[in-house]
XYZ file of C-alpha atoms in Angstrom:
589
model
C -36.115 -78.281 43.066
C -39.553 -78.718 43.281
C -42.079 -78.855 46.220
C -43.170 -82.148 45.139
C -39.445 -83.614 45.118
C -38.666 -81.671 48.664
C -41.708 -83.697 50.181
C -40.068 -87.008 48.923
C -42.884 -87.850 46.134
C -42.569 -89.007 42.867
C -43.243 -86.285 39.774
C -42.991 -87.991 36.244
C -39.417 -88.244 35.153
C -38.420 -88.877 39.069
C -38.429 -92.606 40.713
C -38.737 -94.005 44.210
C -35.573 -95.887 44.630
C -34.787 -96.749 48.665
C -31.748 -98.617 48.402
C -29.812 -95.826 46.946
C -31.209 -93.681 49.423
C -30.063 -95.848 52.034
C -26.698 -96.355 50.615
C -26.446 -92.700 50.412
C -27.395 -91.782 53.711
C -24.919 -95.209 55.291
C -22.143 -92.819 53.835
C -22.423 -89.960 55.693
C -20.828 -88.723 58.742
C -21.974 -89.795 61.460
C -24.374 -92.415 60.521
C -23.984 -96.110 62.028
C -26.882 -97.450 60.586
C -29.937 -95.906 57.636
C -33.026 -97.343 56.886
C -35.577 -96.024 54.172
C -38.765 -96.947 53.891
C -41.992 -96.151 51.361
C -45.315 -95.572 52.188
C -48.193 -93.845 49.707
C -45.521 -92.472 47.531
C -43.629 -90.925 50.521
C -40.496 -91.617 51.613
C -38.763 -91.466 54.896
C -35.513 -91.973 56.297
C -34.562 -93.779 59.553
C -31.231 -93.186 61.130
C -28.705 -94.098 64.107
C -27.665 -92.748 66.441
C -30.184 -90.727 67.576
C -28.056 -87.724 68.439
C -26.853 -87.067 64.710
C -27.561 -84.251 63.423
C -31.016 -84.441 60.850
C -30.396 -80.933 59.105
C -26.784 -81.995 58.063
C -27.761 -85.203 56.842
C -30.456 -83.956 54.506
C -28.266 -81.285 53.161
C -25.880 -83.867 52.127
C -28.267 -86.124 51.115
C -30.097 -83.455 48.888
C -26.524 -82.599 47.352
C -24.988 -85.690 46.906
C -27.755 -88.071 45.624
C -29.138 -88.458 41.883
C -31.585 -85.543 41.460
C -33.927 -87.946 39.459
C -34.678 -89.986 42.717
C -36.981 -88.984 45.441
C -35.866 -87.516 48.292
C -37.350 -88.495 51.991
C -39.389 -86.675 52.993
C -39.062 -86.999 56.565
C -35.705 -88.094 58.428
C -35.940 -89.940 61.821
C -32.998 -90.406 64.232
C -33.399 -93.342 66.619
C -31.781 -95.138 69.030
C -31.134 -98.569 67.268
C -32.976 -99.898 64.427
C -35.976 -103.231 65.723
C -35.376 -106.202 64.521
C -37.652 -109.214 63.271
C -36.437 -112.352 64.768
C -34.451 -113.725 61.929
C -32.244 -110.057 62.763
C -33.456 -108.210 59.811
C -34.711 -104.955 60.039
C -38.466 -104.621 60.874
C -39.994 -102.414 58.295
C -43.459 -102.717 59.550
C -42.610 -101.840 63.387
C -41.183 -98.883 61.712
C -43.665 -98.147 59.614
C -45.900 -98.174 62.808
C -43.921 -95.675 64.500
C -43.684 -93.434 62.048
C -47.588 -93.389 62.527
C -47.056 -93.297 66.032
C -44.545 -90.441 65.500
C -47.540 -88.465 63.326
C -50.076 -88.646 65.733
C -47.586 -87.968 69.120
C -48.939 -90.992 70.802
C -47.390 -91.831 74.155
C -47.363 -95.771 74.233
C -44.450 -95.931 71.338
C -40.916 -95.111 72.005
C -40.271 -91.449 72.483
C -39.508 -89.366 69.556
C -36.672 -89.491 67.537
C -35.090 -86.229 66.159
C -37.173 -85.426 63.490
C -36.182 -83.208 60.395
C -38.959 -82.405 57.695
C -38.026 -80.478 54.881
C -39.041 -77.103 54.391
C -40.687 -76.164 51.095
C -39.339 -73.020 50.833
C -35.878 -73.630 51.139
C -33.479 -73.489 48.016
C -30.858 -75.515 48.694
C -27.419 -74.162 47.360
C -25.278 -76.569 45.242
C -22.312 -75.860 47.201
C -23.413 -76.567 50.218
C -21.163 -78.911 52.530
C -21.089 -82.284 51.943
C -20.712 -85.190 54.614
C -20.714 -87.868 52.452
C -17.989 -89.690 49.892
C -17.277 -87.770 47.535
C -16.759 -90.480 45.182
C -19.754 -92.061 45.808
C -20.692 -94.236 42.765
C -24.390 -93.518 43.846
C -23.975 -90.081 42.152
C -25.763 -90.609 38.680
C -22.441 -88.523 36.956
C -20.042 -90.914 37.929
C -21.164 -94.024 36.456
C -22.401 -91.530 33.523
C -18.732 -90.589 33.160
C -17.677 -94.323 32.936
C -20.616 -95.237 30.649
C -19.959 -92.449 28.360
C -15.949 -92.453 28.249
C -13.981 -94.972 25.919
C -11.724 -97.817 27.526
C -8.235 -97.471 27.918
C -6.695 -99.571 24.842
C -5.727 -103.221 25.646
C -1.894 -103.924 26.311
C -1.020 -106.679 23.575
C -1.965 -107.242 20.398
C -5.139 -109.029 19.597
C -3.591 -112.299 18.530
C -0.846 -112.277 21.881
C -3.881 -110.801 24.118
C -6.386 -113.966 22.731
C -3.631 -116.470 23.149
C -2.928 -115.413 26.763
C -6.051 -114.671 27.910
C -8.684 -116.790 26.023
C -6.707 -119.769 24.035
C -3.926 -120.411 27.119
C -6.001 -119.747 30.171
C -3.588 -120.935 33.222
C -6.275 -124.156 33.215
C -4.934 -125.068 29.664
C -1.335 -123.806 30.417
C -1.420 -126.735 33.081
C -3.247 -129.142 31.103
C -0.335 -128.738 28.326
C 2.216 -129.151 30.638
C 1.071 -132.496 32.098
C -0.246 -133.663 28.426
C 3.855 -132.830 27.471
C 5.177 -134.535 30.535
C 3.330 -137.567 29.768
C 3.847 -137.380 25.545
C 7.862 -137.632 26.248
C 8.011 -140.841 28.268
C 4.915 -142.020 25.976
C 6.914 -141.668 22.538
C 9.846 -143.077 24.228
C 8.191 -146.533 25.234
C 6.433 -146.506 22.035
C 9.921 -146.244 20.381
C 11.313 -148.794 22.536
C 8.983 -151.201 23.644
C 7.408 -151.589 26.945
C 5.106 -154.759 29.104
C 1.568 -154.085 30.497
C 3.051 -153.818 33.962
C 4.720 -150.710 33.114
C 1.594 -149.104 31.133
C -0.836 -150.147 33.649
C 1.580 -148.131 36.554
C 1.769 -145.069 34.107
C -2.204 -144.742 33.796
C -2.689 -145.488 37.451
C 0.216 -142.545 38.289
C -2.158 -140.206 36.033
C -5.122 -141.219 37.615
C -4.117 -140.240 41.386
C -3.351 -137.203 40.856
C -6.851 -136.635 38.541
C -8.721 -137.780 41.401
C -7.042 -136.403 44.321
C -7.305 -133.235 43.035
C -10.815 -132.856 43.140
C -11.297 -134.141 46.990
C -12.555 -131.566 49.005
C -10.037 -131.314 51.569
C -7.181 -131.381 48.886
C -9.022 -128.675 47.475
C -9.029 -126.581 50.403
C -5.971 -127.425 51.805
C -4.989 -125.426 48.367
C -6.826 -122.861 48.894
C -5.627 -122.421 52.216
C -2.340 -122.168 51.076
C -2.803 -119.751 48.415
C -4.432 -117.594 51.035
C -1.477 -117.803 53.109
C 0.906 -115.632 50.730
C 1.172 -112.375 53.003
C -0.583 -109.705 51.380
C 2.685 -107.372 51.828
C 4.218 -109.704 49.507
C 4.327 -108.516 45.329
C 1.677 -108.496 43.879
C 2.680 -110.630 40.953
C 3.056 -113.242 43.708
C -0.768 -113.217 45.091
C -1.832 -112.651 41.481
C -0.640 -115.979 40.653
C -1.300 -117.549 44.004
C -4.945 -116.722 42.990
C -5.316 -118.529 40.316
C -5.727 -121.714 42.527
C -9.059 -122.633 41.404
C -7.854 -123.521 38.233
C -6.230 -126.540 39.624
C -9.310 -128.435 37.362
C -6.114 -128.108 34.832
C -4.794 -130.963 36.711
C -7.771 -132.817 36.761
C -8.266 -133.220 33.020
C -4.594 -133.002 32.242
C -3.997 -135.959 34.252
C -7.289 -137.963 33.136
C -6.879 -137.566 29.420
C -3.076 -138.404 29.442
C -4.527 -141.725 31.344
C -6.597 -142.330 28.425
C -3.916 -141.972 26.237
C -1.679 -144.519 28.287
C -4.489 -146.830 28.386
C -5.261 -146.492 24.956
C -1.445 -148.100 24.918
C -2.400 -150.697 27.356
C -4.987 -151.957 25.031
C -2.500 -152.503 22.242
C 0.348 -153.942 23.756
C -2.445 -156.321 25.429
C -3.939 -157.246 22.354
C -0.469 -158.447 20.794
C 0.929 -160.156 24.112
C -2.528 -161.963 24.443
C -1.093 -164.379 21.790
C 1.932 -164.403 22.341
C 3.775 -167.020 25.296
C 4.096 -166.264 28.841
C 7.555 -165.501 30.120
C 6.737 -166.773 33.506
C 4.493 -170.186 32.236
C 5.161 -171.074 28.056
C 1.986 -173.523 29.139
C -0.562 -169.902 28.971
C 0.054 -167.004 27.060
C 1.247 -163.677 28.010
C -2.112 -161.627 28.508
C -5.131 -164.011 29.431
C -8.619 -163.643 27.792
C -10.133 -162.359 30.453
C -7.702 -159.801 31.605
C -8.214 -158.410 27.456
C -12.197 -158.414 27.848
C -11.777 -156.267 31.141
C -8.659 -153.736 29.233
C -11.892 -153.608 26.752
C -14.601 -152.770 28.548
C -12.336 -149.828 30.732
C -11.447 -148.525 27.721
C -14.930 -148.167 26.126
C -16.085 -146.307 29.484
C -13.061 -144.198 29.648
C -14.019 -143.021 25.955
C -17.850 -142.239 27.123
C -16.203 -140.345 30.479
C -13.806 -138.224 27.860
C -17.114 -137.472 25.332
C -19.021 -136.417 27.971
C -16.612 -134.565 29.604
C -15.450 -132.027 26.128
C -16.927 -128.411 27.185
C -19.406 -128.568 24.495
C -21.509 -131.727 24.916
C -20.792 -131.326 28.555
C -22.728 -127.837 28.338
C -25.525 -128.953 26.607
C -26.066 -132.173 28.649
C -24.460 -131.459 31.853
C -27.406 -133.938 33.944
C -26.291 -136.685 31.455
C -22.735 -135.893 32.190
C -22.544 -135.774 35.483
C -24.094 -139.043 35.917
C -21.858 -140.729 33.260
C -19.101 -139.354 35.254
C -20.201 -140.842 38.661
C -21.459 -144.357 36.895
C -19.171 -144.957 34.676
C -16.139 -143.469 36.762
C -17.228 -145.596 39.710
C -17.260 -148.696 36.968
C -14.267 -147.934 36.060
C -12.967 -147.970 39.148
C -14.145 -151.229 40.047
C -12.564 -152.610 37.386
C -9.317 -151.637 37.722
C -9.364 -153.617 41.145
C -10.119 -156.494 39.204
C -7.728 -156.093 36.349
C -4.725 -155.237 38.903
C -5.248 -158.732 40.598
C -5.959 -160.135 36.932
C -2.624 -158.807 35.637
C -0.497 -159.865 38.782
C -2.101 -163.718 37.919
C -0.860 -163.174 34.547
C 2.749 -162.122 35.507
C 2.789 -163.942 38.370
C 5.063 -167.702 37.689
C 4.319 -171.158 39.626
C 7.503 -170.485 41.501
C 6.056 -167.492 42.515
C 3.928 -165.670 45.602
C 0.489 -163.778 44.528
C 0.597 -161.910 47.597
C 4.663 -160.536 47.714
C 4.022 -159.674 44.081
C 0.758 -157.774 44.994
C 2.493 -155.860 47.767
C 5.240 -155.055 45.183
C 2.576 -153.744 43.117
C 2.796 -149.855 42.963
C -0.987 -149.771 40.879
C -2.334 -151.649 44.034
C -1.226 -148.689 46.744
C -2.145 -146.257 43.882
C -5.480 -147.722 43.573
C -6.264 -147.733 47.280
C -5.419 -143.854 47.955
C -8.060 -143.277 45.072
C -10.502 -145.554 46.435
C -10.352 -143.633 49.664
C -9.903 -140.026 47.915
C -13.198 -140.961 46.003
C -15.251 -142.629 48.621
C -14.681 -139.749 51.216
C -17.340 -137.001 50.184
C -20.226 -139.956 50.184
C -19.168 -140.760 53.650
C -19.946 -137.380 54.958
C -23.170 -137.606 52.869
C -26.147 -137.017 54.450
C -29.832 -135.848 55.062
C -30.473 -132.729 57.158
C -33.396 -130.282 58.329
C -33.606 -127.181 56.339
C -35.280 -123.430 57.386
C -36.604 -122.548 54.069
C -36.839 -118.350 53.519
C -39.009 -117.482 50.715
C -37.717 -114.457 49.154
C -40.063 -113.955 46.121
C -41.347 -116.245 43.145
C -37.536 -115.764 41.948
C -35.729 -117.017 45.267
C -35.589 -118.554 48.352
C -33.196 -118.709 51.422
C -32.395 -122.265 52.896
C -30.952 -121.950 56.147
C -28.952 -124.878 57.873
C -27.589 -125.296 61.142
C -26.292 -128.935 60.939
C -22.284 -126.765 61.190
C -21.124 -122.996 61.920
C -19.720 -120.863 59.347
C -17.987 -122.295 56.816
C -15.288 -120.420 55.107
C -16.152 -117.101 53.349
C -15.939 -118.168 49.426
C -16.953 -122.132 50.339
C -19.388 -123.417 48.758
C -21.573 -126.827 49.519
C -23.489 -129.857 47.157
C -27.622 -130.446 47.809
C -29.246 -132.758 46.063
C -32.827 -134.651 46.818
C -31.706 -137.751 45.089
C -27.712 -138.119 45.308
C -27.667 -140.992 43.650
C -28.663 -138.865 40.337
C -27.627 -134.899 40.337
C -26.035 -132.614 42.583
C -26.350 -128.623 42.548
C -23.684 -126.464 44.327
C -24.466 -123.335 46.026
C -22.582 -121.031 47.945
C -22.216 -120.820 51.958
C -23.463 -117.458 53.199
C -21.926 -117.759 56.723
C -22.836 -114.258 58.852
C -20.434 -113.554 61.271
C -21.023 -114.349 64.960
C -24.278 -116.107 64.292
C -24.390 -120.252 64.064
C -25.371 -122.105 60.939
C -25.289 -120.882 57.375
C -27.828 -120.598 54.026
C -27.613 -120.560 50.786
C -29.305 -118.860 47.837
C -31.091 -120.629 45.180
C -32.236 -118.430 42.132
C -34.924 -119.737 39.420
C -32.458 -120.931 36.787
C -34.607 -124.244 35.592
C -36.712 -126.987 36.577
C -34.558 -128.436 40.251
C -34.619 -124.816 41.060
C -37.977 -123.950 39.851
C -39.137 -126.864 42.012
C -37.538 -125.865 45.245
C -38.939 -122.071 45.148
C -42.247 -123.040 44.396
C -42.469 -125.866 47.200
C -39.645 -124.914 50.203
C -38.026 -128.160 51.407
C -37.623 -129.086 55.228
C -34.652 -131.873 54.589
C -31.869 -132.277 51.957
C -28.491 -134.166 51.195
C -25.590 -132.601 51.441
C -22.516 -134.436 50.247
C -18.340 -133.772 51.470
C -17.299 -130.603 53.115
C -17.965 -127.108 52.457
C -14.999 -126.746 49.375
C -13.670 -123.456 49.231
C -14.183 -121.914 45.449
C -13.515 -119.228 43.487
C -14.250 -116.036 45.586
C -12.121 -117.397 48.104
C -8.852 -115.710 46.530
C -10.660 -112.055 47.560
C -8.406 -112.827 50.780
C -5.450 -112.856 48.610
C -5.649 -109.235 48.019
C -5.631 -105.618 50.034
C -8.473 -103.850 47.934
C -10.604 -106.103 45.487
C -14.127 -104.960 43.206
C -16.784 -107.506 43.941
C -19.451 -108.230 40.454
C -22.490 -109.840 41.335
C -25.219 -110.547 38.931
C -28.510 -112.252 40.001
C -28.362 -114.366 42.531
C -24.231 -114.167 42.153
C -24.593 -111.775 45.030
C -25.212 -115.225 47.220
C -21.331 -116.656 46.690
C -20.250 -112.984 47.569
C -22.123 -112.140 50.424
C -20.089 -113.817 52.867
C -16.755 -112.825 51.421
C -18.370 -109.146 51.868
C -19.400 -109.620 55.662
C -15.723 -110.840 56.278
C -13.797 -108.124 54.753
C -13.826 -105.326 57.308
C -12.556 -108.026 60.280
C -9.792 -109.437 57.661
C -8.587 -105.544 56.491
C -9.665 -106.464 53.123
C -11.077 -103.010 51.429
C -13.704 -103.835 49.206
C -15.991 -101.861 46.622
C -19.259 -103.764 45.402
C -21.286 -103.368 41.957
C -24.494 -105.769 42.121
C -26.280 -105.657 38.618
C -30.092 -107.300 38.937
C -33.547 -106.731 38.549
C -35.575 -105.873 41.326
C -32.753 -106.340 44.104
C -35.283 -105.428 47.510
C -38.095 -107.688 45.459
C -36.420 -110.521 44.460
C -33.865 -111.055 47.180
C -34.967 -109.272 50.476
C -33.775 -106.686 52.508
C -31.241 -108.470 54.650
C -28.988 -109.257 51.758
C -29.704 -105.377 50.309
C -28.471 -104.030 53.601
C -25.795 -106.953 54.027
C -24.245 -105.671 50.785
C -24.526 -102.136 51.629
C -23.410 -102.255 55.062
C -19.832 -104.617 53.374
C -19.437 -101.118 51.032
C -21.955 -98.334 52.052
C -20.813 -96.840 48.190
C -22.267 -100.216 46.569
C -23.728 -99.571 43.015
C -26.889 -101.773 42.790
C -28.090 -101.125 39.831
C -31.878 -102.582 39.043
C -31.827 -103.834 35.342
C -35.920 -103.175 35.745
C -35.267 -99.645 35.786
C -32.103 -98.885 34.532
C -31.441 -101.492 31.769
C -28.881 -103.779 31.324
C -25.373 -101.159 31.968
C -22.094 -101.813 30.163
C -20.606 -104.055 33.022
C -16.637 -103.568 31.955
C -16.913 -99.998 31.670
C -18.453 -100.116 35.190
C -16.049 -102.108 36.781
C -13.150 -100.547 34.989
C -14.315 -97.226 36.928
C -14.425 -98.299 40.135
C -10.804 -100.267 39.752
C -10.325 -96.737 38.566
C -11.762 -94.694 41.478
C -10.997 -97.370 44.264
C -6.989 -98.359 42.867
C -8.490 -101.906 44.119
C -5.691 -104.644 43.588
C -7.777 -106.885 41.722
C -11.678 -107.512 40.540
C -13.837 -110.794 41.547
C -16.708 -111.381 39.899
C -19.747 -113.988 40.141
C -22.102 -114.430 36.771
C -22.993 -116.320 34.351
C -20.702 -117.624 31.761
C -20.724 -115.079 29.322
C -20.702 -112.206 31.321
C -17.712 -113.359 33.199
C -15.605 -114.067 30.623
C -16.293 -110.784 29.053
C -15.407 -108.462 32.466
C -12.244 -110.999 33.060
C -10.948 -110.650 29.490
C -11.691 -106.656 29.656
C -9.740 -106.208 32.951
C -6.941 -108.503 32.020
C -6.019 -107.261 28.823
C -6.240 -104.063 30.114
C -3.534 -104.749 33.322
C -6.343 -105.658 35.562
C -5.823 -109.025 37.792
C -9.389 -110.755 37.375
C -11.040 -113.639 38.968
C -13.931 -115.616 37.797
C -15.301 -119.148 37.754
C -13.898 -120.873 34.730
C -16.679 -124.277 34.475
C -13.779 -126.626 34.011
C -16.076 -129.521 35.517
């Protein structure tokens, strides 16, 4: 090793990199707490307790970690690490005593056990290491996953592609209620049916559509799933985590009420001319009852266009709002053709009112009045603490509620009548309020880093979401990409006090840059073994392979992952087919 490298500078070939240092030195024996810093070139190494042992730790350090990255070249033990207000670790007040330190001043803290390293000593490549030995921060074990070929997939292709791409559980449970509602369809198409019975049928597919998607249904779900002891078999939590694709239900339920409305219209459009059965004086299906079956079935063909994956992907501002419009349009006017249809069916002989309360579409139609209108009655506008990270992010800290849920996520908005973004809850343990991340991912985004706000809408609850099911499991991988580290931060902080045993790999450019150091050293204090690998100087790595070894080297029970739509389905299809239970957001709505 070279003097140059013992001294902790950079040489060509060699590269300053202080979050694996610190990740390194967080593993080793002894250590509660590491901090490494750069300054000129240099590095140096801040440790606690002060009473650990300096020589020890650089000897492991100097055998353990990648030989292309600097070394420090100073290591200070201290007491406990300062703290800026906002309880992230001051780098200038250590900076400032390591000057102190330099110059033996007496007006600083006194001095920490110092270890510098000595030029002339070779250190032996067998010499005792205190750290993991499996630490993925040692270049040759992600080199041996990069290099090495995947274990072959289990099925074949066509069987694996069904199951795992084609029949996602989502579209299992969308068949199944499309099925349920095709046999009783065919039947009344077969043997004839009244606009009573097709109006109950669409309004029995429609609770269930919208109920599903209220946030305390949706958590209440979530809750339940994370009930499942995790001594139970496995097979059991692995299914019990699939709860977030309850969207299945959703759009199961919604298009088979299409389909039964599309019914409705027809049978309304022949009993509109034919006689009354109640009054022969007016006919069956009045004119105005058929112009509102018209109109909801024009906006319930808009909601389904919008809605199909691929326009809803390349328009999703346009669809959301043709969702909220014309859904709340719709909704209005089923009121009015309920009351319109009773009138209809409803004889001179007979009471408006006992045939309304008789009605099952009119209970139906209040529980999804209320189911809808709940979230906009917890809307509202509160003070945000904006932290500005870099020109790629910014923090936005609330306080308006304490820690929500590890996994939750919330909706903010600055005009709620028009778009809503949803961003997850990073809730730290033991300290009130929460924040969220917001990454530069287009023009809302954009916006907010370049100009902080003070005050935003939120709308419902925090809703619990996809990196929720982590508490399903003993020993789960964690993928973050970007700003994907935000949704599982909190899950990360939560793990050690739930006996959850998690292993982290954090692929992004620029991670201390972009994102700060209290999220760095909140990932690497959740797994002190983290790989964060910087895309800026490593390149863009072969995410399956990488998760695949550290399932591998950490026989973790199942893999999480937060990313972008691509990526994820790539890393859930490679662990899945390969025997791996995999979690990842599925965009369903």
């Amino acid at each position: 090793m070279s003097d140059q490298t013992t001294l902790g500078m950079a040489l060509p070939g060699l590269k300053i990199d202080t979050i694996a240092v610190t990740s390194n030195l967080k593993g080793c024996e002894g250590v509660t707490e590491a901090f490494t810093i750069e300054i000129e070139g240099k590095v140096y190494a801040f440790i606690t307790p002060e009473t650990v042992d300096t020589q020890t730790i650089e000897k492991s350090v100097a055998s353990s970690l990648d030989e292309n990255i600097v070394r420090p070249a100073g290591y200070y033990a201290i007491a406990q690490m300062p703290l800026t207000p906002k309880g992230q670790i001051d780098e200038g007040e250590l900076a400032a005593r390591l000057k102190g330190y330099e110059k033996s001043t007496d007006d600083l803290l006194p001095p920490p056990k110092v270890h510098f390293q000595d030029n002339d000593s070779k250190l032996s490549s067998s010499a005792s290491s205190v750290c993991s030995k499996g630490s993925p921060n040692n270049t040759s074990w992600q080199d041996q996953y990069l290099e090495s070929q995947l274990p072959e997939k289990q099925l074949a292709r066509p069987l694996r592609n069904l199951r795992y791409i084609s029949m996602i559980i989502y579209r299992r449970i969308f068949a199944v209620i499309f099925i349920a509602n095709l046999i009783p369809f065919c039947w009344l198409l077969y043997k004839g049916t009244n606009c009573t019975t097709l109006a109950t049928a669409v309004s029995c597919n429609l609770l269930p559509s919208t109920l599903i998607r209220n946030d305390n249904v949706v958590n209440a779900l979530f809750w339940l799933a994370s009930w499942v002891p995790r001594s139970s078999p496995l097979w059991i939590r692995k299914n019990a985590a699939k709860v977030y694709h309850l969207g299945g239900i959703h759009s199961g339920c919604a298009v088979s009420a299409t389909f039964w409305f599309g019914f409705l219209v027809v049978q309304a459009s022949f009993d509109a001319f034919r006689p009354s059965l109640v009054d022969p004086t007016r006919k069956m299906i009045s004119i105005p009852t058929l112009g509102v079956i018209y109109a909801i079935m024009l906006l319930l063909t808009i909601i389904l266009t919008f809605a199909h994956p691929s326009v809803r992907r390349k328009i999703h501002n346009q669809f959301e709002q043709t969702h909220r419009f014309s859904g709340w349009t719709v909704l209005l006017l089923f009121w009015v053709l309920t009351f319109l249809i009773i009138v209809d069916f409803t004889g001179p002989a007979m009471s408006v009112t006992m045939v309304t309360m008789h009605t099952p579409g009119f209970w139906i139609l209040i529980v999804i009045t209320l189911s809808i209108a709940s979230p906009w009655l917890h809307l509202r506008k509160v003070d945000v603490v904006p932290e500005r990270l870099s020109d790629h992010a910014v923090r936005l800290h609330f306080d308006y509620r304490n820690n929500p849920v590890p996994g939750s996520f919330v909706r903010l908005s600055d005009r709620p009548l028009m778009e809503w973004h949803a961003f997850a809850t990073i809730a730290v343990p033991d300290r009130s309020g929460f924040s969220v991340v917001v990454s530069r991912a287009g023009d809302w985004t954009s916006k907010y880093i370049t100009n902080p706000p003070t005050r935003m809408w939120i709308r419902g609850i925090p809703t619990r979401g996809v990196m929720n099911v982590a508490h399903c499991f003993n020993s789960v991988v964690v993928v973050g990409t970007g700003s994907g580290i935000g949704p599982c931060l909190p899950v990360l902080l939560a793990a050690a006090k739930s006996g959850i045993k998690v292993r982290v790999l954090w692929s992004t450019p620029k991670p201390q840059e972009t994102f700060g150091s209290e999220i760095v050293n909140g990932v690497i204090s959740a797994d002190p073994n983290a790989i964060i690998w910087d895309t800026r100087v490593k390149g863009k790595p072969d995410m399956v392979k990488l998760v695949w070894g550290l399932v591998q080297e950490s026989q973790a029970e199942a893999v999480v992952i937060i990313s972008n739509p691509a990526l994820t389905k790539k890393v859930v299809y490679g662990m899945e087919s390969r025997g791996v239970a995999a979690y990842g957001a599925i965009w369903d709505s």
